[in-house]
Amino acid sequence: MRLQLKWRHQFQFAGYYAAIEKGFFRDEGLAVELVEGNPGVTPSQVILDGQADFAVDAPSIVIQRQLGAPLVALAAIFQHSPTVLLTRRDSGILTPQDLRGKRVMFTQLTDPECLAMLSNEHVTLDSLTIMPHNWSIDDLIMGKVDAQTAYLTNEPYQMLLRGVEPGVINPRSYGIDFYGDCLVATEAKVREDPRLVEAFLRGVQRGWRYAMENREEIARLILAKYTPRKSLDALLYEARVMDELIKPEFVAIGHMNPERWRHIADVYVRLGMMPRNYSLEGFFFSDIIEEAARREQRIFRNVLSVLAGAVLLAAGFGIAQWRFGKRLARQVRERTEALAASEETFRSIVESSPVGMLFFRKGDDGLYRLTGGNPAADRLTARPHREYLGRALAETFPDLEATDATAVETSQRSVETRSDEGLFRGLYDVHLFHTGPEALALIFQEVSERRRMMEMLIQTEKMMSLGGLAAGMAHEINNPLGGIIQSAQVVLSRLTRDSEVNRQAAMAAGCEMEAVRSFLTARDILFMVQAMRDSALRAAQIVGSMLEFSRAGDVSLSPLSLPAVLDKAVELCSTDFDHQNKYDFKGVRILREYEAHLPPALGNRTQIQQVFMNLMANAAHAMAGQGDPEIVLRARRDGDMARVEIEDNGPGMTEDVRRKVFEPFFTTKGVGEGTGLGLSLSYFIITNNHNGTIEVESDPGRGSRFIIRLPLA
């Protein structure tokens, strides 16, 4: 038995290699020989000429069927066609409209997806210069043509290998979604031995399932036994792209939906490639099987009619059997159609869902291993799920290692996804449940941003509360504080100043002023009075800081050059020095990364400068005594906002500290070294007075980065 391939040996036909090498065809009593394809060879014509039994061909077989070729569609291996239009990305040709007036290399019969896309986008063929296809990317790379049809699994990799970034115009992005790589046979072959065809399809399905679950093994097999033309990396590239085209975790291998075939046929009609009065009767293998069943029923009825005169009871029984068979056939057909529709619906829901989905099946070792996932899972974990196929649940999500896989569990937890290159972290809502006796589904949604917004909301509420509290406290505390500070200052003046009034008062008391000072010094009274004054001044400073929160943002705003404000803050911080704590801002290396021509932001120069100084001073204090301290200042545009980053290489923060840094009176400094209001005030200035945002990213041992966003002027 011979199978004619569509193209040269490569991973595109991996399922057939696996079915041969793993004995899946042999298990069905079949010996299958693969025939390599070449340019100019039409696979379906090979079977029509009797040189092969089966072929892999394009959906255009439906056109040949209407032209009289007795072809039958057995299976669609690719649920999505890999045919695309390829350009050089640096040419700027990235949409169908960009192709007008350009040289395009394609063939109308085998590339109808691209024709339909151009038609949908109102790009006429006479607006293009059509070039004959030479099946090479050399002309595209050298600029002899501007675009060409190609396979998504193959030519983009070749371009990247030669240092040219490909531009891909995919018909799927413009509403054209055809099947690809369809298995086809002649009607005579199918009618002659439908059981043999069914056996062949079972071997094909097993082969493709094995190939997609064991890609590297089959890639090495192809390299060793079928083609030396491709590298292992090229074959594995094919496999990765094909996973999205075949969708083995969502759709049964070879699945075909008659309604989708009718849609494809309608597109061909619209393109003038097929007559309007087309018929798909007998085009599907399932139709042939049903017709054979009906034929057997007719034969059975005829036999019964011959025997009816002799055995009335047998005839009655036969009629009942016939009715039962007919009813059963109808039910089977209806349920098959319903199942196909259900599969299509499920596939659409899973692929379009914004929620990550991963699917696991219990292996021979008793562990649940990853069998598939959806695009949202790839986006949320920042890694393609196909890199983890075959991995155990605990390897894929270590945080679920202790989960009881026999129960349904819904929880919010920190989930980590491993890969060979690194570790990815995030906070997710996780829902793990059974979809069958030996199958699990994991649904998850990243909630880090939601948590961050909740933290910001809580922080804002705290600031508002503190603002109201500060306004009420100001007059109650400032007056007694003023009295304490003034009285302490007067006491120090009367005890330490060498004035005539002080000398006369001492003599009236019967002692010398020097003796009074000696006594006060010996008993540390002067030191304690001075400490009382300093503490009162510190309390007044705290109240003054709190009062800033009660001011309702009526500050004047004007356009600011953020790089200039940052540089001024650095200049002012450079005078900060603390010998006791080995702290000197001048010893910190400052790196500047400012975007050229950054538009001005809207803000109050004094307040924004104070925020920048607070952040830089905190960073410098955190790095005190550390070798090679460094602060990186960045300023760039971020949409309609200006973004400023102040990043240090200091000790970083734990998650618990990071969440509290903007809380009033929270500080990690020693007693007497900080009020815990600097970052709270900075938060209030940015969010309340400037309608901006401020957040912090930090890990222990990896430094900290404060990110500020301000509206552009």
XYZ file of C-alpha atoms in Angstrom:
713
model
C 0.000 0.000 0.000
C 1.432 3.397 -1.055
C 0.817 6.831 0.473
C 1.737 9.796 -1.741
C 3.033 12.709 0.360
C 2.390 16.313 -0.515
C 6.011 17.471 -0.259
C 9.487 16.317 0.569
C 10.195 14.418 3.786
C 9.911 16.637 6.875
C 8.013 16.853 10.169
C 4.898 17.825 8.196
C 4.339 14.054 7.755
C 5.543 12.934 11.198
C 2.413 10.932 11.997
C 2.953 8.602 9.048
C 6.592 7.952 9.981
C 5.507 7.175 13.548
C 2.726 4.829 12.360
C 5.273 2.844 10.342
C 8.143 2.815 12.843
C 5.980 2.109 15.900
C 4.026 -0.666 14.176
C 0.621 1.039 14.252
C -0.017 0.172 10.587
C 1.320 -3.328 11.179
C -1.145 -3.797 14.041
C -3.922 -3.158 11.510
C -2.484 -5.731 9.094
C -1.131 -3.054 6.734
C 2.260 -2.510 5.077
C 2.505 1.138 4.053
C 5.141 2.690 1.782
C 5.621 6.490 1.762
C 6.239 8.249 -1.565
C 8.016 11.603 -1.305
C 6.421 14.603 -3.006
C 8.147 17.093 -5.297
C 7.397 20.433 -6.989
C 4.947 19.997 -9.823
C 3.476 16.740 -8.454
C -0.255 16.830 -7.668
C -0.778 14.105 -5.021
C -4.436 13.431 -5.828
C -3.551 12.974 -9.508
C -1.083 10.259 -8.484
C -3.874 8.176 -6.911
C -6.190 8.894 -9.849
C -3.475 7.456 -12.099
C -3.369 4.358 -9.905
C 0.223 4.900 -8.731
C -0.738 5.196 -5.033
C -3.619 4.197 -2.778
C -3.819 7.300 -0.585
C -2.497 10.868 -0.808
C -1.959 13.970 1.299
C -3.335 16.994 -0.582
C -4.810 20.480 -0.163
C -8.517 21.321 0.355
C -8.643 22.030 -3.393
C -9.580 18.345 -3.771
C -13.165 19.559 -3.463
C -12.666 21.503 -6.723
C -11.361 18.416 -8.487
C -14.395 16.503 -7.205
C -16.711 19.006 -8.911
C -14.697 18.664 -12.125
C -15.409 14.954 -12.179
C -12.453 13.468 -10.291
C -13.841 10.682 -8.014
C -11.985 11.825 -4.906
C -13.111 11.169 -1.341
C -11.924 13.156 1.705
C -10.885 10.797 4.505
C -9.456 13.135 7.157
C -8.087 16.662 7.704
C -4.816 16.421 9.620
C -4.328 20.203 9.946
C -7.339 21.960 11.451
C -5.855 25.220 10.171
C -4.012 25.648 6.879
C -0.292 26.481 7.159
C -0.345 28.421 3.864
C 0.604 32.094 4.309
C 2.033 34.968 2.295
C 5.623 35.645 3.281
C 7.491 38.954 2.974
C 10.627 40.548 4.339
C 9.638 42.398 7.508
C 12.068 45.207 6.715
C 10.164 45.822 3.458
C 7.172 47.136 5.429
C 4.813 44.831 3.485
C 2.754 43.425 6.345
C -0.898 43.578 5.194
C -2.771 42.531 2.035
C -3.209 46.197 1.107
C 0.583 46.631 1.111
C 0.815 44.108 -1.757
C -0.709 46.436 -4.361
C 1.813 47.078 -7.116
C 4.170 44.413 -5.729
C 5.612 41.227 -7.244
C 3.933 38.179 -5.715
C 4.918 34.547 -6.317
C 2.057 32.042 -5.912
C -0.050 29.400 -7.640
C -3.799 29.831 -7.869
C -4.758 26.155 -7.541
C -2.763 25.324 -4.391
C -2.959 28.724 -2.694
C -6.701 29.546 -2.659
C -6.519 30.701 0.957
C -4.364 33.624 -0.138
C -6.634 34.364 -3.113
C -9.665 34.428 -0.813
C -7.860 36.727 1.616
C -6.998 39.174 -1.177
C -10.606 39.054 -2.359
C -11.908 39.747 1.163
C -9.553 42.709 1.442
C -10.487 44.065 -2.036
C -6.993 43.582 -3.431
C -7.478 42.591 -7.069
C -5.081 40.303 -8.903
C -4.566 42.872 -11.661
C -3.119 45.211 -9.008
C -0.316 42.668 -8.448
C 2.489 41.388 -10.607
C 2.013 37.606 -10.469
C 5.268 35.659 -10.675
C 5.588 31.897 -11.309
C 6.477 29.961 -8.159
C 9.960 28.409 -7.999
C 9.492 26.917 -4.460
C 12.558 28.736 -3.087
C 12.969 31.738 -0.778
C 16.098 32.955 -2.577
C 14.234 35.448 -4.765
C 12.398 36.871 -1.742
C 15.585 37.275 0.268
C 17.423 38.889 -2.663
C 14.512 41.228 -3.422
C 13.570 39.779 -6.811
C 10.017 39.297 -5.535
C 8.189 41.154 -2.772
C 6.035 38.296 -1.444
C 5.412 34.610 -1.973
C 3.142 31.899 -0.668
C 4.849 29.572 1.795
C 4.232 27.168 4.639
C 4.209 28.661 8.133
C 6.055 25.560 9.338
C 8.989 25.856 6.970
C 10.056 28.998 5.099
C 9.964 31.485 8.046
C 12.575 29.326 9.796
C 14.751 29.292 6.664
C 14.623 33.088 6.504
C 15.556 33.460 10.173
C 18.437 31.051 9.601
C 19.755 33.383 6.912
C 19.429 36.450 9.111
C 16.281 37.880 7.521
C 13.238 38.513 9.704
C 10.086 37.260 7.947
C 6.859 39.150 7.610
C 3.809 36.873 7.723
C 0.424 37.723 6.197
C -1.826 34.945 7.476
C -5.246 34.395 5.825
C -6.620 33.295 9.220
C -6.163 36.864 10.423
C -8.507 37.995 7.646
C -11.346 35.489 8.117
C -10.095 32.673 5.845
C -9.667 29.446 7.801
C -9.202 26.342 5.625
C -8.247 22.799 6.509
C -4.743 21.691 5.551
C -3.037 18.424 4.556
C -6.144 16.350 3.845
C -5.983 12.581 3.412
C -7.692 11.548 0.178
C -8.480 8.346 -1.723
C -10.431 7.458 -4.837
C -14.084 6.537 -4.585
C -13.301 3.167 -6.135
C -10.737 2.416 -3.437
C -13.136 3.352 -0.659
C -16.044 1.376 -2.073
C -13.864 -1.640 -2.821
C -12.700 -2.112 0.757
C -14.062 0.405 3.307
C -12.773 -1.759 6.185
C -9.215 -1.418 4.887
C -9.649 2.370 4.740
C -10.910 2.409 8.318
C -7.892 0.353 9.417
C -5.589 2.789 7.604
C -7.191 5.758 9.374
C -6.833 4.106 12.781
C -3.108 3.651 12.164
C -2.822 7.281 11.014
C -4.547 8.592 14.145
C -2.315 6.559 16.455
C 0.762 7.675 14.544
C -0.077 11.370 14.761
C -0.920 11.181 18.458
C 2.420 9.525 19.142
C 4.360 11.962 16.958
C 2.910 15.075 18.629
C 3.544 13.655 22.106
C 7.124 12.530 21.287
C 8.372 15.220 18.948
C 12.093 15.055 19.484
C 12.126 11.259 19.126
C 10.281 11.421 15.793
C 12.380 14.389 14.629
C 15.541 12.361 15.190
C 13.934 9.428 13.380
C 13.146 11.625 10.359
C 16.694 12.975 10.379
C 18.185 9.472 10.513
C 15.956 7.592 8.066
C 14.135 10.011 5.784
C 15.923 13.297 5.121
C 19.413 14.694 5.633
C 18.291 18.045 4.176
C 16.889 19.457 7.408
C 18.514 20.011 10.780
C 17.052 18.797 14.061
C 16.275 22.408 15.018
C 14.369 22.915 11.764
C 12.286 19.780 12.350
C 11.490 20.794 15.929
C 10.533 24.283 14.689
C 8.035 22.597 12.362
C 6.676 20.570 15.269
C 6.133 23.650 17.448
C 4.211 25.491 14.745
C 2.214 22.393 13.782
C 0.922 22.036 17.335
C -1.155 25.189 16.791
C -2.364 23.933 13.405
C -3.334 20.390 14.419
C -4.649 21.149 17.932
C -4.306 17.496 19.025
C -5.370 18.269 22.600
C -8.712 19.751 21.513
C -9.733 17.978 18.314
C -9.553 14.316 17.298
C -6.827 13.713 14.706
C -8.364 13.959 11.236
C -11.666 15.491 12.384
C -13.728 17.080 9.588
C -16.885 19.162 9.917
C -19.152 19.024 6.819
C -20.335 22.588 7.479
C -16.769 23.857 7.435
C -16.199 22.057 4.112
C -19.290 23.803 2.745
C -17.812 27.116 3.851
C -14.566 26.268 2.027
C -16.558 25.288 -1.071
C -18.499 28.575 -0.917
C -15.205 30.476 -0.881
C -14.091 28.597 -3.998
C -17.398 29.495 -5.654
C -16.917 33.155 -4.796
C -13.448 33.019 -6.336
C -14.882 31.533 -9.534
C -12.987 28.283 -9.051
C -16.092 26.089 -8.638
C -19.640 26.082 -10.034
C -22.439 27.387 -7.848
C -24.485 24.212 -8.166
C -21.829 22.075 -6.494
C -22.619 18.944 -4.543
C -20.696 17.368 -1.670
C -22.667 14.129 -1.861
C -20.245 11.197 -1.712
C -17.291 13.496 -1.001
C -16.937 12.401 2.616
C -15.771 8.948 3.656
C -18.537 8.850 6.248
C -21.081 9.236 3.408
C -19.654 6.166 1.674
C -19.867 4.141 4.889
C -23.491 5.170 5.406
C -24.330 4.326 1.799
C -22.726 0.874 2.214
C -24.824 0.331 5.307
C -27.963 1.298 3.397
C -27.001 -1.038 0.556
C -26.588 -3.906 2.993
C -29.991 -3.099 4.375
C -31.513 -3.220 0.883
C -29.913 -6.606 0.241
C -31.211 -7.797 3.561
C -34.712 -6.591 2.685
C -34.617 -8.362 -0.671
C -33.636 -11.637 0.973
C -36.396 -11.244 3.467
C -38.938 -10.572 0.733
C -37.943 -13.844 -1.011
C -38.479 -15.750 2.215
C -41.620 -13.845 3.167
C -44.012 -16.236 1.435
C -42.526 -19.240 3.225
C -41.864 -17.860 6.658
C -44.263 -15.051 7.602
C -42.880 -14.810 11.103
C -39.311 -14.479 9.792
C -40.479 -11.761 7.422
C -42.101 -9.877 10.268
C -38.947 -10.217 12.262
C -36.906 -8.981 9.299
C -39.050 -5.917 8.911
C -38.620 -5.153 12.571
C -34.886 -5.554 12.143
C -34.913 -3.263 9.151
C -36.850 -0.592 11.021
C -34.577 -0.962 13.980
C -31.484 -0.711 11.767
C -32.820 2.331 9.988
C -33.695 4.019 13.260
C -30.290 3.089 14.689
C -28.482 4.442 11.621
C -30.391 7.714 11.912
C -29.573 8.020 15.613
C -25.912 7.277 14.958
C -25.816 9.931 12.231
C -27.582 12.515 14.407
C -25.338 11.843 17.378
C -22.240 11.935 15.184
C -23.266 15.324 13.821
C -24.053 16.572 17.333
C -20.695 15.329 18.571
C -18.891 17.080 15.712
C -20.722 20.327 16.479
C -19.918 19.906 20.167
C -16.228 19.415 19.383
C -16.186 22.554 17.245
C -17.914 24.545 20.005
C -15.539 23.235 22.676
C -12.504 24.006 20.533
C -13.703 27.569 19.886
C -14.434 28.200 23.577
C -11.081 26.855 24.762
C -9.024 28.661 22.106
C -10.746 32.037 22.581
C -11.033 31.945 26.373
C -9.070 34.672 28.215
C -8.617 32.210 31.092
C -5.628 29.846 31.036
C -6.484 26.165 30.600
C -4.148 23.188 30.938
C -5.163 19.556 30.555
C -3.576 16.541 32.265
C -4.018 12.780 31.885
C -2.865 10.047 34.250
C 0.131 8.163 32.890
C 1.302 4.616 33.455
C 3.317 5.850 36.454
C 0.174 7.167 38.152
C 1.167 10.832 37.696
C -1.018 13.348 35.918
C 0.979 14.604 32.928
C 0.355 17.636 30.709
C -1.330 16.851 27.374
C -2.424 20.276 26.167
C -3.302 23.878 26.853
C -4.840 26.959 25.247
C -3.293 30.231 23.951
C -4.294 32.079 27.144
C -2.181 29.645 29.191
C 0.839 30.449 27.014
C 0.254 34.180 27.423
C -0.254 34.081 31.197
C 2.817 31.916 31.912
C 4.939 33.623 29.231
C 5.955 30.147 27.995
C 4.406 27.896 25.314
C 2.667 24.983 27.010
C 4.091 22.625 24.374
C 7.477 22.972 26.117
C 5.953 21.174 29.108
C 4.067 18.389 27.342
C 4.519 15.145 29.236
C 5.564 16.946 32.438
C 3.890 15.943 35.682
C 1.463 18.337 37.384
C 3.959 18.982 40.191
C 6.686 19.834 37.654
C 4.457 22.222 35.734
C 3.020 23.967 38.799
C 5.202 23.187 41.840
C 2.803 25.032 44.129
C 0.184 22.368 43.412
C 2.500 19.511 44.371
C 0.580 18.855 47.575
C -2.840 19.198 45.927
C -5.160 16.222 46.326
C -5.801 15.452 42.652
C -8.808 13.305 43.586
C -10.782 16.319 44.790
C -12.071 19.520 43.238
C -10.302 22.529 44.658
C -10.677 26.264 44.145
C -8.107 28.534 45.741
C -5.954 31.609 45.290
C -2.268 30.900 45.590
C 1.167 31.831 44.311
C 1.898 29.527 41.376
C 5.298 28.936 39.816
C 5.898 27.571 36.306
C 9.245 25.945 35.621
C 11.211 25.775 32.382
C 14.755 24.776 31.568
C 15.678 28.429 31.157
C 14.269 29.831 34.376
C 11.450 30.164 36.892
C 8.296 32.198 36.254
C 6.230 33.473 39.162
C 2.777 34.951 39.434
C -0.314 35.101 41.640
C -3.229 33.152 40.208
C -6.789 32.096 40.938
C -6.602 28.328 40.432
C -9.417 25.839 39.805
C -8.455 22.162 39.476
C -11.089 19.568 38.633
C -11.651 16.178 36.995
C -12.887 15.910 33.404
C -12.848 12.109 33.435
C -11.698 9.152 35.527
C -8.052 9.772 34.593
C -8.108 13.367 33.363
C -7.694 16.728 35.068
C -8.273 20.274 33.898
C -6.517 23.256 35.458
C -8.120 26.669 34.942
C -6.157 29.666 36.142
C -6.195 33.440 35.899
C -3.383 35.819 36.717
C -4.471 38.228 39.484
C -1.224 40.055 40.284
C -2.555 43.225 38.664
C -5.846 42.899 40.528
C -3.926 42.475 43.801
C -1.728 45.478 42.976
C -4.793 47.638 42.267
C -6.382 46.475 45.531
C -3.224 47.409 47.418
C -3.257 50.831 45.762
C -6.933 51.317 46.678
C -6.285 50.354 50.301
C -3.250 52.628 50.382
C -5.286 55.526 48.962
C -7.970 55.009 51.591
C -5.291 55.087 54.299
C -3.923 58.311 52.883
C -7.371 59.888 52.812
C -7.983 58.818 56.402
C -4.630 60.179 57.477
C -5.335 63.452 55.686
C -8.560 63.952 57.625
C -6.863 62.973 60.874
C -3.961 65.341 60.254
C -6.236 68.317 59.678
C -7.936 67.750 63.022
C -4.723 67.063 64.908
C -2.800 70.069 63.639
C -4.268 72.757 65.888
C -4.543 70.397 68.869
C -0.886 69.339 68.821
C 0.946 72.314 67.345
C 0.076 74.727 70.163
C 1.404 72.617 73.083
C 4.396 71.604 70.979
C 5.151 75.250 70.342
C 5.020 75.929 74.093
C 7.364 73.018 74.863
C 9.880 74.061 72.208
C 9.817 77.717 73.269
C 10.120 76.913 76.994
C 12.976 74.462 76.403
C 14.773 77.069 74.314
C 14.330 79.711 77.074
C 15.573 77.296 79.784
C 18.700 76.508 77.763
C 19.283 80.193 77.142
C 19.003 81.114 80.840
C 21.255 78.273 81.962
C 23.984 78.633 79.362
C 24.185 82.288 78.288
C 26.858 84.338 80.085
C 24.641 87.410 80.598
C 24.479 90.014 83.345
C 20.913 89.010 84.261
C 21.974 85.374 84.751
C 25.006 86.354 86.913
C 22.928 88.614 89.179
C 20.259 85.894 89.657
C 22.975 83.372 90.613
C 24.624 85.752 93.114
C 21.206 86.495 94.663
C 20.860 82.745 95.216
C 24.262 82.669 96.909
C 26.329 80.954 94.224
C 28.413 81.670 91.150
C 27.154 81.079 87.599
C 30.112 78.755 86.928
C 29.058 76.609 89.901
C 25.509 76.416 88.542
C 26.843 75.263 85.161
C 29.126 72.713 86.805
C 26.215 71.249 88.729
C 23.956 71.141 85.635
C 26.709 69.478 83.609
C 27.533 66.951 86.314
C 23.887 65.916 86.554
C 23.369 65.903 82.708
C 20.561 68.401 83.132
C 21.642 70.545 80.173
C 21.843 67.428 77.985
C 18.340 66.333 79.023
C 16.816 69.776 78.412
C 18.434 69.854 74.974
C 17.102 66.344 74.280
C 13.632 67.550 75.297
C 13.899 70.418 72.825
C 15.150 68.143 69.990
C 12.364 65.638 70.600
C 9.773 68.397 70.514
C 11.252 69.718 67.255
C 11.088 66.201 65.815
C 7.436 65.898 66.874
C 6.718 69.246 65.194
C 8.391 67.968 62.020
C 6.157 64.868 62.049
C 3.038 67.004 62.476
C 4.214 69.260 59.659
C 4.597 66.237 57.386
C 1.156 65.001 58.346
C -0.317 68.381 57.486
C 0.789 67.899 53.892
C -1.841 65.153 53.593
C -4.666 67.532 54.565
C -3.918 69.891 51.672
C -6.389 68.922 48.961
C -4.091 69.031 45.988
C -4.656 72.675 45.094
C -1.021 72.982 44.045
C -0.192 74.737 40.798
C 0.886 72.395 37.990
C 3.039 73.286 35.018
C 5.010 71.457 32.296
C 8.175 69.850 33.715
C 11.259 68.379 32.107
C 11.567 65.208 34.179
C 15.242 64.614 33.291
C 16.019 68.138 34.539
C 14.086 67.591 37.785
C 15.866 64.263 38.324
C 19.274 65.881 37.788
C 18.415 68.678 40.235
C 17.336 66.101 42.848
C 20.692 64.324 42.433
C 22.505 67.644 42.939
C 20.591 68.389 46.135
C 21.068 64.848 47.494
C 24.836 65.027 46.921
C 25.243 67.109 50.095
C 23.719 64.332 52.247
C 26.357 62.691 54.500
C 26.219 60.548 57.669
C 29.613 59.509 59.016
C 28.184 57.282 61.761
C 26.225 55.133 59.306
C 28.980 55.178 56.636
C 26.585 56.957 54.322
C 27.705 59.432 51.656
C 25.492 60.073 48.615
C 28.519 61.222 46.619
C 29.824 57.652 46.765
C 26.789 56.331 44.868
C 27.245 55.852 41.109
C 24.361 57.472 39.215
C 23.404 56.087 35.800
C 20.997 58.020 33.590
C 18.799 56.484 30.886
C 16.631 59.307 29.536
C 14.532 59.003 26.388
C 15.505 61.563 23.781
C 12.857 64.227 23.121
C 10.713 63.094 26.068
C 7.622 65.351 26.193
C 7.181 67.387 29.391
C 5.005 66.040 32.210
C 2.447 68.059 34.155
C 3.441 68.625 37.767
C 4.584 70.825 40.631
C 8.358 71.110 40.433
C 8.929 71.437 44.187
C 6.772 68.460 45.111
C 8.023 66.148 42.340
C 11.597 67.068 43.194
C 10.890 66.201 46.848
C 9.528 62.797 45.816
C 12.629 62.045 43.724
C 14.901 63.141 46.591
C 13.015 60.904 49.057
C 13.419 57.877 46.814
C 17.106 58.527 46.087
C 17.923 59.195 49.739
C 16.155 55.998 50.812
C 18.053 54.022 48.187
C 21.378 55.493 49.254
C 20.662 54.784 52.945
C 19.727 51.188 52.104
C 23.069 50.730 50.322
C 25.157 52.343 53.113
C 28.302 50.321 53.704
C 27.734 48.287 50.527
C 30.442 48.027 47.928
C 29.719 49.545 44.497
C 26.339 51.189 45.267
C 24.429 52.239 42.143
C 21.215 54.089 41.308
C 19.750 53.994 37.792
C 17.452 56.851 36.750
C 15.153 56.241 33.779
C 12.660 58.538 32.103
C 10.604 57.614 29.047
C 7.171 57.866 27.521
C 4.590 55.214 28.457
C 1.482 55.728 26.317
C -0.110 59.021 27.384
C 1.965 59.077 30.583
C 5.576 59.813 31.447
C 7.329 56.975 33.287
C 10.157 57.505 35.759
C 12.086 54.629 37.317
C 14.501 54.932 40.245
C 16.292 51.615 40.670
C 19.054 50.603 43.081
C 21.230 47.517 43.507
C 20.736 47.402 47.272
C 19.507 44.605 49.536
C 15.913 44.713 48.253
C 12.775 44.036 50.287
C 10.743 41.055 51.372
C 7.166 40.822 50.069
C 5.826 41.822 53.488
C 7.966 44.981 53.581
C 7.162 45.840 49.944
C 3.440 45.889 50.680
C 3.852 48.254 53.651
C 6.386 50.788 52.343
C 3.739 53.413 51.561
C 1.949 53.052 54.917
C 2.219 56.036 57.296
C 4.838 55.640 60.049
C 6.167 52.362 58.609
C 9.970 52.382 58.469
C 12.799 49.865 58.424
C 15.273 52.400 59.797
C 16.467 52.405 63.382
C 14.846 54.410 66.167
C 15.356 58.112 65.607
C 16.567 57.664 62.000
C 13.276 58.048 60.140
C 9.664 59.124 60.647
C 8.104 56.582 58.287
C 6.312 59.391 56.450
C 8.635 60.061 53.495
C 7.202 57.409 51.182
C 3.647 58.003 52.436
C 3.972 61.670 51.579
C 5.492 60.768 48.203
C 2.551 58.465 47.505
C 0.090 61.211 48.398
C 1.864 63.783 46.225
C 1.894 61.516 43.158
C -1.590 59.998 43.415
C -3.626 62.824 44.969
C -1.933 65.986 43.753
C -0.821 64.765 40.304
C -3.298 62.018 39.284
C -0.370 59.672 38.769
C 0.701 56.293 40.097
C 3.664 55.047 42.119
C 4.584 51.415 42.761
C 7.586 49.372 43.789
C 9.120 46.138 42.522
C 11.620 44.395 44.767
C 13.034 41.019 45.764
C 15.503 40.263 48.553
C 19.048 40.501 47.244
C 17.952 42.007 43.903
C 17.523 45.684 44.721
C 14.392 47.815 44.415
C 12.765 49.754 41.612
C 10.206 52.530 42.166
C 8.031 53.299 39.129
C 6.237 56.646 38.859
C 3.778 57.575 36.114
C 2.695 61.178 35.575
C 0.324 62.653 32.966
C 2.003 64.305 30.010
C 1.501 68.041 29.670
